[in-house]
Amino acid sequence: MKIIVCVKVVPKVEEVSFDPETKTLDRSKATNELNEADKNALEAALRLKEKVGGTVVAVSMGPPFFEPFLKLCVAMGADDAVLLSDKAFAAADTYSTSYVLAQAAKKIGYDLILCGESTADSGTAQVPPQMAEWLGIPHVSYASTIEATDGKLLVRRTVKGGYELVETPLPALISVELGSNTPRFPDFKRKRWADREFKLTIWGSKDLTLDMQNVGRQGSKTDVIDLRMLAPTERKRIKIEGTEEEIAEKLASIIKET
Amino acid sequence: MRGIWTFVEVQDGAIEDVSLEVLGKASELAREKGVESSAVIAGWQLSNIVEETAKYPVDKIYYVEHELLRQYSPSAYAKALHQLVERHKPEIMLFGATYNGADIAARLAVKTGAGLIAHVVGLEIERETGMLIGHVPGFGGSIVAVCRCRPNVLQMATVRPGVLEKPQPAGGNAEIIKFSPELNEQDVGLRLVERSVSPTIDITRAERVVVAGMGTGGDLTPLKQLAEKIGAELAVTRPLADMGAAPRDVQIGSTGYSLRSKLAIIAGASGAAHFVSGIRDVKTVIAINTDPNAPIFEFADYYVVGDLFKIIPRLTQALAR
Ligand SMILES: Cc1cc2nc3c(=O)[nH]c(=O)nc-3n(C[C@H](O)[C@H](O)[C@H](O)COP(=O)(O)OP(=O)(O)OC[C@H]3O[C@@H](n4cnc5c(N)ncnc54)[C@H](O)[C@@H]3O)c2cc1C
């Protein structure tokens, strides 16, 4: 099975600061990491590959600093990785992001595309279904387990109040639920190889068949017109002290009053 | 005037609460804009849902009926809705940001070349332009991006459940327009093999909530007893839902639900950014954590540095006295 896993590099949300004067986000001090749910998607892909054979290719659209993170995917077990990087791709909303990813998937070739359910920074969860629509293939979202059965996939997806078991033909796209598995650590030897010898493929807009009307800022259908920091809710921050019994009594009277 | 549409999602024979919440807001915005507010219902044999929807403030109901919509399929639903959109060309179309609603909206947005604003917590009409403005929480919920679609495209948004008020039934004069989409078997793609759901509580409406974090180690018994004692609902942080200790439907935070309760007692949660965005609107927060430097204390009105397994049972006893 040819599997593509779409990944994104995101800043740790706790470390992103906001300048209310300039209304800009400062990500420069934040640690970057592979989006957590995308690691779950990669792990799901590697497990499928171990069962049914095939290849796993990690793909990301982003600036050149994503490179080490794609190498990390290779160290974890991906066979290959492709970075889609071009100034023309910048400032894309989900419409144009999903378009470029879909065009790259067509070029790579696939039976199955896996994505994380959403990203930690913007968290729209829209890119996976939008990509599936560009490709004209079925998609299943919030998958917690994926099983391959003769040319089809049986997917368990989380829904309100429980789960659904859904069967999908291939090719298909599946978004994998955050926390649905434990991503493996990179193998030490493979990591050294990935860091030193593996050659990342980098494609710009010229390397893909693109209608530039759909790409980057120009191709986007939405704009962020303002950023606002939510003022934290005022809290009293009163420490309750004493013996355990005294604390319990004090809390009990607070609860009775509210 | 082309109007504002709300997709009314139906699950197991009932309307999703969030759809009504959105419908209420849509009708308000439509009045402000001086256009019609319409509901869109899609499925098979849903005349009772059409009737139910007609009780709410809405001018028109588009009823998209097809046997292949009996089973949920984002691609078939998106195709059917695309045909309806092409026919009547609404200006704005809103969805609840549910598992299924968000899937359909995303596919429809690509089909129609629409702008899609995700998981909004607030909606307004921009005075100067008459365009839709959506407030989108990002970065764990501490920052809100104010988003607008490009001119001359269908403007779409999905709305986070529980952030808007459900409207009162009022009306009954909605014009009902039936629509039969053209669909074939190939459009469905998926096959539903099994569906297992139990009734859920709407945690966004709970008055009192006890929230368990990983400090419980997955043992929710003392917190359940406390919740029972004070008539509260039990909720959890993300890792406990991941573990299956409680359903995703009671997970609080940026990838779960936001509380609006009078009281929340939070035990054994560290206070991560992705979590605390879900307790912003709680009136009184009590936090218990063994770590004197736990960030959760910054977000609490009353806090206790201590072991929840010692404090909580004593608190339940004290409340019994
Ligand atoms: C994209 C993304 C989305 C996310 N969305 C959410 C979300 O919606 N909701 C959410 O909750 N998280 C979310 N998370 C996870 C979040 O970042 C934190 O990892 C999570 O909130 C931590 O949960 P916790 O506080 O229960 O556990 P921990 O951070 O492990 O904290 C446990 C706490 O319990 C305390 N403790 C231990 N033993 C005791 C005891 N006996 N008595 C009292 N205290 C004790 C410890 O001191 C510690 O502070 C998300 C993460 C990502 C990447």
Coordinates of N, CA, C and O in Angstrom, one line a residue, chain B residues 170-318:
Chain B
A170 N -40.7 30.0 17.9 CA -41.5 31.1 17.6 C -41.6 31.2 16.1 O -40.5 31.1 15.5
G171 N -42.7 31.2 15.6 CA -42.8 31.3 14.1 C -43.8 30.3 13.6 O -45.0 30.4 14.0
G172 N -43.4 29.4 12.8 CA -44.4 28.4 12.2 C -44.8 28.8 10.9 O -45.7 28.1 10.3
N173 N -44.3 29.9 10.3 CA -44.7 30.3 8.9 C -43.7 30.0 7.9 O -43.8 30.5 6.8
A174 N -42.7 29.2 8.2 CA -41.6 28.9 7.2 C -42.2 28.3 6.0 O -43.0 27.4 6.0
E175 N -41.7 28.8 4.8 CA -42.0 28.2 3.5 C -41.1 27.0 3.3 O -39.9 27.1 3.6
I176 N -41.7 25.9 3.0 CA -40.9 24.6 2.8 C -40.7 24.3 1.4 O -41.7 24.3 0.6
I177 N -39.4 24.2 1.0 CA -39.1 24.0 -0.4 C -38.4 22.6 -0.5 O -37.3 22.4 0.1
K178 N -39.0 21.7 -1.2 CA -38.4 20.4 -1.4 C -37.4 20.3 -2.5 O -37.6 21.0 -3.5
F179 N -36.3 19.6 -2.3 CA -35.3 19.5 -3.4 C -34.8 18.1 -3.5 O -34.5 17.5 -2.5
S180 N -34.8 17.6 -4.7 CA -34.3 16.2 -4.9 C -33.0 16.3 -5.7 O -32.9 16.6 -6.8
P181 N -31.9 16.0 -5.0 CA -30.6 16.1 -5.6 C -30.4 14.9 -6.5 O -31.0 13.9 -6.4
E182 N -29.4 15.0 -7.5 CA -29.1 13.9 -8.3 C -27.8 13.2 -7.7 O -26.8 13.8 -7.6
L183 N -28.0 12.0 -7.2 CA -26.9 11.3 -6.6 C -26.9 9.9 -7.1 O -27.9 9.3 -7.5
N184 N -25.7 9.2 -7.2 CA -25.7 7.8 -7.4 C -24.8 7.1 -6.4 O -24.1 7.7 -5.6
E185 N -24.9 5.8 -6.4 CA -24.2 4.9 -5.4 C -22.7 5.3 -5.2 O -22.2 5.4 -4.1
Q186 N -22.0 5.7 -6.3 CA -20.6 6.0 -6.2 C -20.4 7.2 -5.3 O -19.3 7.4 -4.8
D187 N -21.3 8.1 -5.2 CA -21.1 9.3 -4.5 C -21.0 9.1 -3.0 O -20.5 9.9 -2.2
V188 N -21.5 7.9 -2.5 CA -21.6 7.6 -1.1 C -20.2 7.3 -0.6 O -19.8 7.7 0.5
G189 N -19.5 6.4 -1.3 CA -18.1 6.1 -0.9 C -18.0 5.2 0.3 O -17.6 4.0 0.2
L190 N -18.5 5.7 1.4 CA -18.3 4.9 2.7 C -19.5 4.0 2.9 O -20.6 4.2 2.4
R191 N -19.3 3.0 3.7 CA -20.4 2.1 4.2 C -20.3 2.1 5.7 O -19.3 1.7 6.3
L192 N -21.4 2.4 6.3 CA -21.5 2.4 7.8 C -21.7 0.9 8.2 O -22.7 0.3 7.9
V193 N -20.8 0.4 9.0 CA -20.9 -1.0 9.4 C -21.5 -1.1 10.7 O -22.3 -2.0 11.0
E194 N -21.2 -0.2 11.6 CA -21.7 -0.3 13.0 C -21.7 1.1 13.6 O -20.8 1.9 13.3
R195 N -22.7 1.4 14.4 CA -22.7 2.7 15.1 C -23.1 2.4 16.5 O -24.1 1.7 16.8
S196 N -22.2 2.8 17.4 CA -22.5 2.5 18.8 C -22.4 3.8 19.6 O -21.3 4.4 19.8
V197 N -23.5 4.4 20.0 CA -23.5 5.6 20.8 C -24.4 5.5 21.9 O -25.4 4.8 21.9
S198 N -24.1 6.3 23.0 CA -25.0 6.4 24.1 C -25.4 7.8 24.3 O -24.7 8.7 23.8
P199 N -26.5 8.1 24.9 CA -26.9 9.5 25.1 C -25.8 10.3 25.8 O -25.1 9.8 26.6
T200 N -25.7 11.5 25.4 CA -24.6 12.3 25.9 C -25.3 13.4 26.8 O -26.4 13.8 26.5
I201 N -24.5 13.9 27.7 CA -24.9 15.1 28.4 C -24.3 16.3 27.7 O -23.2 16.2 27.2
D202 N -25.0 17.4 27.7 CA -24.4 18.7 27.2 C -23.6 19.4 28.3 O -24.2 20.1 29.0
I203 N -22.3 19.1 28.3 CA -21.5 19.6 29.4 C -21.4 21.1 29.4 O -21.2 21.8 30.4
T204 N -21.7 21.7 28.2 CA -21.6 23.2 28.1 C -22.7 23.9 28.9 O -22.7 25.1 29.1
R205 N -23.8 23.1 29.2 CA -24.9 23.7 29.9 C -24.9 23.4 31.4 O -25.9 23.7 32.1
A206 N -24.0 22.6 31.8 CA -24.0 22.1 33.2 C -23.7 23.3 34.2 O -22.9 24.2 33.9
E207 N -24.5 23.3 35.3 CA -24.3 24.4 36.3 C -23.1 24.2 37.2 O -22.5 25.2 37.7
R208 N -22.9 23.0 37.5 CA -21.8 22.6 38.4 C -21.0 21.4 37.7 O -21.6 20.5 37.3
V209 N -19.7 21.5 37.8 CA -18.9 20.5 37.1 C -17.7 20.2 38.0 O -17.1 21.0 38.6
V210 N -17.4 18.9 38.1 CA -16.2 18.4 38.7 C -15.3 17.9 37.6 O -15.7 17.0 36.8
V211 N -14.1 18.4 37.5 CA -13.2 18.1 36.4 C -12.0 17.3 36.9 O -11.3 17.7 37.8
A212 N -11.8 16.1 36.3 CA -10.7 15.2 36.7 C -9.5 15.4 35.8 O -9.7 15.4 34.6
G213 N -8.3 15.5 36.3 CA -7.1 15.5 35.5 C -6.3 14.2 35.7 O -6.7 13.3 36.4
M214 N -5.2 14.2 35.1 CA -4.3 13.0 35.1 C -3.8 12.7 36.5 O -3.4 11.6 36.8
G215 N -3.9 13.7 37.4 CA -3.5 13.4 38.8 C -4.4 12.4 39.5 O -4.0 11.8 40.5
T216 N -5.5 12.0 38.9 CA -6.3 11.0 39.4 C -5.8 9.6 39.0 O -6.2 8.6 39.5
G217 N -4.8 9.6 38.0 CA -4.3 8.3 37.6 C -5.4 7.5 36.9 O -5.2 6.3 36.7
G218 N -6.5 8.1 36.6 CA -7.6 7.4 35.9 C -8.6 6.8 36.9 O -9.6 6.3 36.5
D219 N -8.4 7.0 38.2 CA -9.3 6.6 39.2 C -10.3 7.7 39.5 O -9.9 8.6 40.3
L220 N -11.5 7.7 38.9 CA -12.4 8.8 39.1 C -13.4 8.6 40.2 O -14.2 9.5 40.4
T221 N -13.3 7.5 41.0 CA -14.3 7.2 42.0 C -14.5 8.4 43.0 O -15.6 8.8 43.1
P222 N -13.5 8.9 43.6 CA -13.7 10.0 44.6 C -14.4 11.2 44.0 O -15.3 11.8 44.6
L223 N -14.0 11.5 42.7 CA -14.6 12.7 42.1 C -16.0 12.5 41.7 O -16.9 13.3 41.7
K224 N -16.3 11.2 41.3 CA -17.7 10.9 41.0 C -18.6 11.0 42.2 O -19.7 11.5 42.1
Q225 N -18.1 10.6 43.3 CA -18.8 10.6 44.6 C -19.1 12.1 44.9 O -20.2 12.5 45.3
L226 N -18.1 12.9 44.8 CA -18.3 14.3 45.1 C -19.3 14.9 44.1 O -20.2 15.7 44.5
A227 N -19.2 14.6 42.8 CA -20.1 15.2 41.8 C -21.5 14.8 42.2 O -22.4 15.6 42.1
E228 N -21.7 13.5 42.6 CA -23.1 13.1 42.9 C -23.6 13.9 44.1 O -24.7 14.3 44.1
K229 N -22.7 14.1 45.1 CA -23.1 14.8 46.3 C -23.6 16.2 46.0 O -24.6 16.7 46.6
I230 N -22.9 16.9 45.1 CA -23.3 18.3 44.9 C -24.1 18.5 43.6 O -24.3 19.6 43.1
G231 N -24.6 17.4 43.0 CA -25.4 17.5 41.8 C -24.6 18.1 40.6 O -25.1 18.9 39.9
A232 N -23.3 17.7 40.5 CA -22.5 18.2 39.4 C -22.3 17.1 38.3 O -22.5 15.9 38.6
E233 N -21.9 17.6 37.2 CA -21.5 16.6 36.1 C -20.0 16.4 36.2 O -19.3 17.3 36.7
L234 N -19.6 15.2 35.8 CA -18.1 14.9 35.8 C -17.6 15.2 34.4 O -18.1 14.7 33.4
A235 N -16.4 15.9 34.4 CA -15.7 16.1 33.1 C -14.3 15.8 33.3 O -13.8 15.5 34.4
V236 N -13.5 15.8 32.2 CA -12.1 15.3 32.3 C -11.2 16.2 31.4 O -11.7 16.9 30.5
T237 N -9.9 16.1 31.6 CA -8.9 16.7 30.7 C -8.7 15.7 29.5 O -9.1 14.5 29.6
R238 N -8.0 16.2 28.5 CA -7.8 15.4 27.3 C -7.2 14.0 27.5 O -7.7 13.0 27.0
P239 N -6.1 13.9 28.3 CA -5.4 12.6 28.4 C -6.4 11.5 29.0 O -6.3 10.4 28.6
L240 N -7.3 11.9 29.9 CA -8.2 10.9 30.4 C -9.2 10.5 29.4 O -9.6 9.3 29.3
A241 N -9.6 11.4 28.5 CA -10.5 11.0 27.4 C -9.7 10.1 26.4 O -10.2 9.1 25.9
D242 N -8.4 10.4 26.2 CA -7.6 9.6 25.3 C -7.5 8.2 25.8 O -7.6 7.2 25.1
M243 N -7.4 8.1 27.2 CA -7.3 6.7 27.8 C -8.6 6.0 27.8 O -8.6 4.8 28.1
G244 N -9.7 6.7 27.6 CA -11.0 6.1 27.6 C -11.6 6.0 29.0 O -12.6 5.4 29.2
A245 N -11.0 6.8 29.9 CA -11.6 6.8 31.3 C -12.9 7.6 31.3 O -13.7 7.3 32.2
A246 N -13.2 8.4 30.3 CA -14.5 9.1 30.2 C -14.6 9.4 28.7 O -13.7 9.5 28.0
P247 N -15.9 9.6 28.3 CA -16.1 9.9 26.8 C -15.6 11.2 26.4 O -15.5 12.2 27.2
R248 N -15.2 11.4 25.1 CA -14.8 12.6 24.6 C -15.8 13.7 24.8 O -15.4 14.9 24.8
D249 N -17.0 13.4 24.9 CA -18.1 14.4 25.0 C -18.0 15.2 26.3 O -18.7 16.2 26.5
V250 N -17.2 14.7 27.3 CA -17.1 15.5 28.5 C -15.6 16.0 28.7 O -15.2 16.3 29.8
Q251 N -14.9 16.1 27.6 CA -13.5 16.6 27.6 C -13.6 18.1 27.5 O -14.2 18.6 26.6
I252 N -12.9 18.7 28.4 CA -12.9 20.2 28.4 C -11.6 20.7 27.7 O -10.5 20.1 27.9
G253 N -11.7 21.8 27.0 CA -10.5 22.4 26.4 C -10.7 22.7 24.9 O -11.8 22.6 24.4
S254 N -9.5 23.1 24.3 CA -9.6 23.6 22.9 C -10.1 22.5 21.9 O -10.7 22.9 20.9
T255 N -9.8 21.3 22.2 CA -10.3 20.2 21.3 C -11.5 19.5 22.0 O -11.8 18.4 21.5
G256 N -12.0 20.1 23.0 CA -13.2 19.5 23.6 C -14.3 20.6 23.7 O -14.5 21.4 22.8
Y257 N -14.9 20.7 24.9 CA -16.0 21.7 25.1 C -15.5 22.8 26.1 O -14.6 22.6 26.9
S258 N -16.3 23.9 26.1 CA -16.0 25.0 27.0 C -17.1 25.0 28.0 O -18.3 24.9 27.7
L259 N -16.7 25.2 29.3 CA -17.7 25.2 30.4 C -18.2 26.6 30.5 O -17.5 27.6 30.3
R260 N -19.5 26.7 31.0 CA -20.1 28.0 31.3 C -20.7 27.9 32.7 O -21.7 28.6 33.0
S261 N -20.2 27.0 33.5 CA -20.9 26.6 34.8 C -20.7 27.7 35.8 O -19.8 28.5 35.7
K262 N -21.5 27.6 36.9 CA -21.3 28.5 38.0 C -20.1 28.1 38.8 O -19.4 28.9 39.4
L263 N -19.9 26.8 38.9 CA -18.8 26.2 39.7 C -18.1 25.1 38.9 O -18.7 24.3 38.3
A264 N -16.8 25.1 39.0 CA -16.0 24.0 38.6 C -14.9 23.7 39.6 O -14.2 24.5 40.1
I265 N -14.9 22.4 40.0 CA -13.9 21.9 40.9 C -12.9 21.1 40.1 O -13.3 20.1 39.5
I266 N -11.7 21.5 40.0 CA -10.7 20.9 39.1 C -9.6 20.2 39.9 O -8.9 20.9 40.7
A267 N -9.5 18.9 39.8 CA -8.6 18.1 40.7 C -7.6 17.4 39.8 O -8.0 16.6 38.9
G268 N -6.3 17.6 40.1 CA -5.3 16.8 39.4 C -5.1 17.2 37.9 O -4.7 16.4 37.1
A269 N -5.4 18.5 37.6 CA -5.1 19.0 36.2 C -4.0 20.0 36.3 O -4.0 20.9 37.2
S270 N -3.0 20.0 35.4 CA -1.9 20.9 35.6 C -2.2 22.3 35.1 O -1.7 23.3 35.6
G271 N -3.2 22.5 34.2 CA -3.5 23.8 33.7 C -2.9 24.2 32.4 O -2.5 25.4 32.2
A272 N -2.8 23.2 31.5 CA -2.2 23.5 30.2 C -3.1 24.5 29.4 O -4.3 24.5 29.6
A273 N -2.4 25.2 28.5 CA -3.1 26.2 27.7 C -4.3 25.6 27.0 O -5.4 26.2 26.9
H274 N -4.1 24.4 26.4 CA -5.2 23.8 25.7 C -6.4 23.4 26.6 O -7.5 23.3 26.1
F275 N -6.1 23.3 27.9 CA -7.2 23.0 28.8 C -7.9 24.2 29.3 O -9.1 24.4 29.3
V276 N -7.1 25.2 29.8 CA -7.7 26.4 30.5 C -8.6 27.2 29.6 O -9.4 28.0 30.1
S277 N -8.4 27.1 28.3 CA -9.3 27.9 27.4 C -10.7 27.4 27.6 O -11.7 28.2 27.3
G278 N -10.9 26.2 28.1 CA -12.3 25.7 28.3 C -12.9 26.1 29.6 O -14.1 25.7 29.9
I279 N -12.2 26.8 30.5 CA -12.8 27.2 31.8 C -12.8 28.7 31.9 O -13.1 29.2 33.0
R280 N -12.6 29.4 30.9 CA -12.6 30.9 30.9 C -13.9 31.4 31.4 O -14.0 32.4 32.2
D281 N -15.1 30.8 31.1 CA -16.4 31.4 31.4 C -17.0 30.8 32.6 O -18.2 31.0 32.9
V282 N -16.2 30.0 33.4 CA -16.7 29.5 34.6 C -16.7 30.6 35.7 O -15.7 31.4 35.8
K283 N -17.8 30.6 36.5 CA -17.9 31.7 37.5 C -16.9 31.5 38.6 O -16.1 32.4 38.8
T284 N -16.9 30.4 39.3 CA -16.0 30.1 40.4 C -15.2 28.9 40.1 O -15.8 27.8 39.9
V285 N -13.9 29.0 40.2 CA -13.0 27.8 39.9 C -12.3 27.4 41.2 O -11.7 28.3 41.9
I286 N -12.4 26.2 41.6 CA -11.6 25.7 42.7 C -10.7 24.6 42.2 O -11.1 23.7 41.4
A287 N -9.4 24.8 42.5 CA -8.4 23.8 42.0 C -7.6 23.1 43.1 O -7.3 23.7 44.1
I288 N -7.4 21.8 42.9 CA -6.6 21.0 43.8 C -5.5 20.4 43.1 O -5.7 19.7 42.1
N289 N -4.3 20.6 43.6 CA -3.1 20.0 42.9 C -2.0 19.8 43.9 O -1.8 20.7 44.8
T290 N -1.2 18.7 43.8 CA -0.1 18.5 44.8 C 1.1 19.4 44.5 O 1.9 19.7 45.4
D291 N 1.1 19.9 43.3 CA 2.3 20.8 42.9 C 2.0 22.2 43.2 O 1.2 22.8 42.6
P292 N 2.8 22.8 44.2 CA 2.6 24.2 44.6 C 2.7 25.2 43.4 O 2.2 26.3 43.4
N293 N 3.5 24.8 42.4 CA 3.7 25.7 41.2 C 2.8 25.3 40.0 O 3.1 25.8 38.9
A294 N 1.8 24.5 40.2 CA 0.9 24.1 39.1 C 0.3 25.4 38.5 O -0.3 26.2 39.2
P295 N 0.4 25.5 37.2 CA -0.2 26.7 36.5 C -1.7 26.8 36.7 O -2.2 27.9 36.6
I296 N -2.4 25.8 37.0 CA -3.9 25.8 37.2 C -4.2 26.8 38.2 O -5.3 27.4 38.2
F297 N -3.4 27.0 39.2 CA -3.7 27.9 40.3 C -3.9 29.4 39.8 O -4.6 30.1 40.4
E298 N -3.2 29.7 38.7 CA -3.4 31.0 38.1 C -4.8 31.3 37.7 O -5.3 32.4 37.5
F299 N -5.5 30.1 37.4 CA -6.8 30.2 36.8 C -7.9 29.8 37.8 O -9.0 29.5 37.4
A300 N -7.6 29.9 39.1 CA -8.5 29.5 40.1 C -8.9 30.6 41.0 O -8.1 31.5 41.3
D301 N -10.1 30.6 41.6 CA -10.5 31.5 42.6 C -10.0 31.0 44.0 O -9.7 31.8 44.8
Y302 N -10.1 29.7 44.2 CA -9.7 29.1 45.4 C -8.8 27.9 45.0 O -9.2 27.2 44.1
Y303 N -7.7 27.8 45.7 CA -6.9 26.6 45.4 C -6.3 26.0 46.6 O -6.1 26.6 47.7
V304 N -6.0 24.7 46.5 CA -5.5 23.9 47.6 C -4.3 23.2 47.0 O -4.3 22.5 46.0
V305 N -3.2 23.3 47.8 CA -2.0 22.5 47.4 C -2.1 21.2 48.3 O -2.0 21.3 49.5
G306 N -2.5 20.2 47.6 CA -2.7 18.9 48.4 C -3.1 17.8 47.5 O -3.3 17.9 46.3
D307 N -3.2 16.6 48.1 CA -3.5 15.4 47.4 C -5.0 15.2 47.2 O -5.7 15.2 48.2
L308 N -5.5 15.1 46.0 CA -6.9 15.0 45.8 C -7.5 13.8 46.5 O -8.7 13.8 46.9
F309 N -6.7 12.7 46.6 CA -7.3 11.5 47.2 C -7.5 11.7 48.7 O -8.2 10.9 49.3
K310 N -6.8 12.6 49.3 CA -7.1 12.9 50.7 C -8.1 14.0 50.9 O -9.0 13.9 51.7
I311 N -8.1 15.1 50.0 CA -9.0 16.2 50.2 C -10.4 15.9 49.7 O -11.4 16.2 50.4
I312 N -10.5 15.3 48.6 CA -11.9 15.1 48.0 C -12.8 14.2 48.8 O -13.9 14.7 49.1
P313 N -12.4 13.1 49.3 CA -13.3 12.3 50.2 C -13.7 13.1 51.4 O -14.9 13.0 51.8
R314 N -12.8 13.8 52.0 CA -13.1 14.6 53.2 C -14.1 15.7 52.8 O -15.0 16.0 53.6
L315 N -13.9 16.3 51.7 CA -14.8 17.3 51.2 C -16.2 16.7 51.0 O -17.2 17.3 51.4
T316 N -16.3 15.6 50.4 CA -17.6 14.9 50.2 C -18.3 14.7 51.5 O -19.5 14.9 51.7
Q317 N -17.5 14.2 52.5 CA -18.0 14.0 53.9 C -18.5 15.3 54.5 O -19.6 15.4 55.1
A318 N -17.7 16.3 54.4 CA -18.0 17.6 55.0 C -19.3 18.2 54.4 O -20.1 18.8 55.1

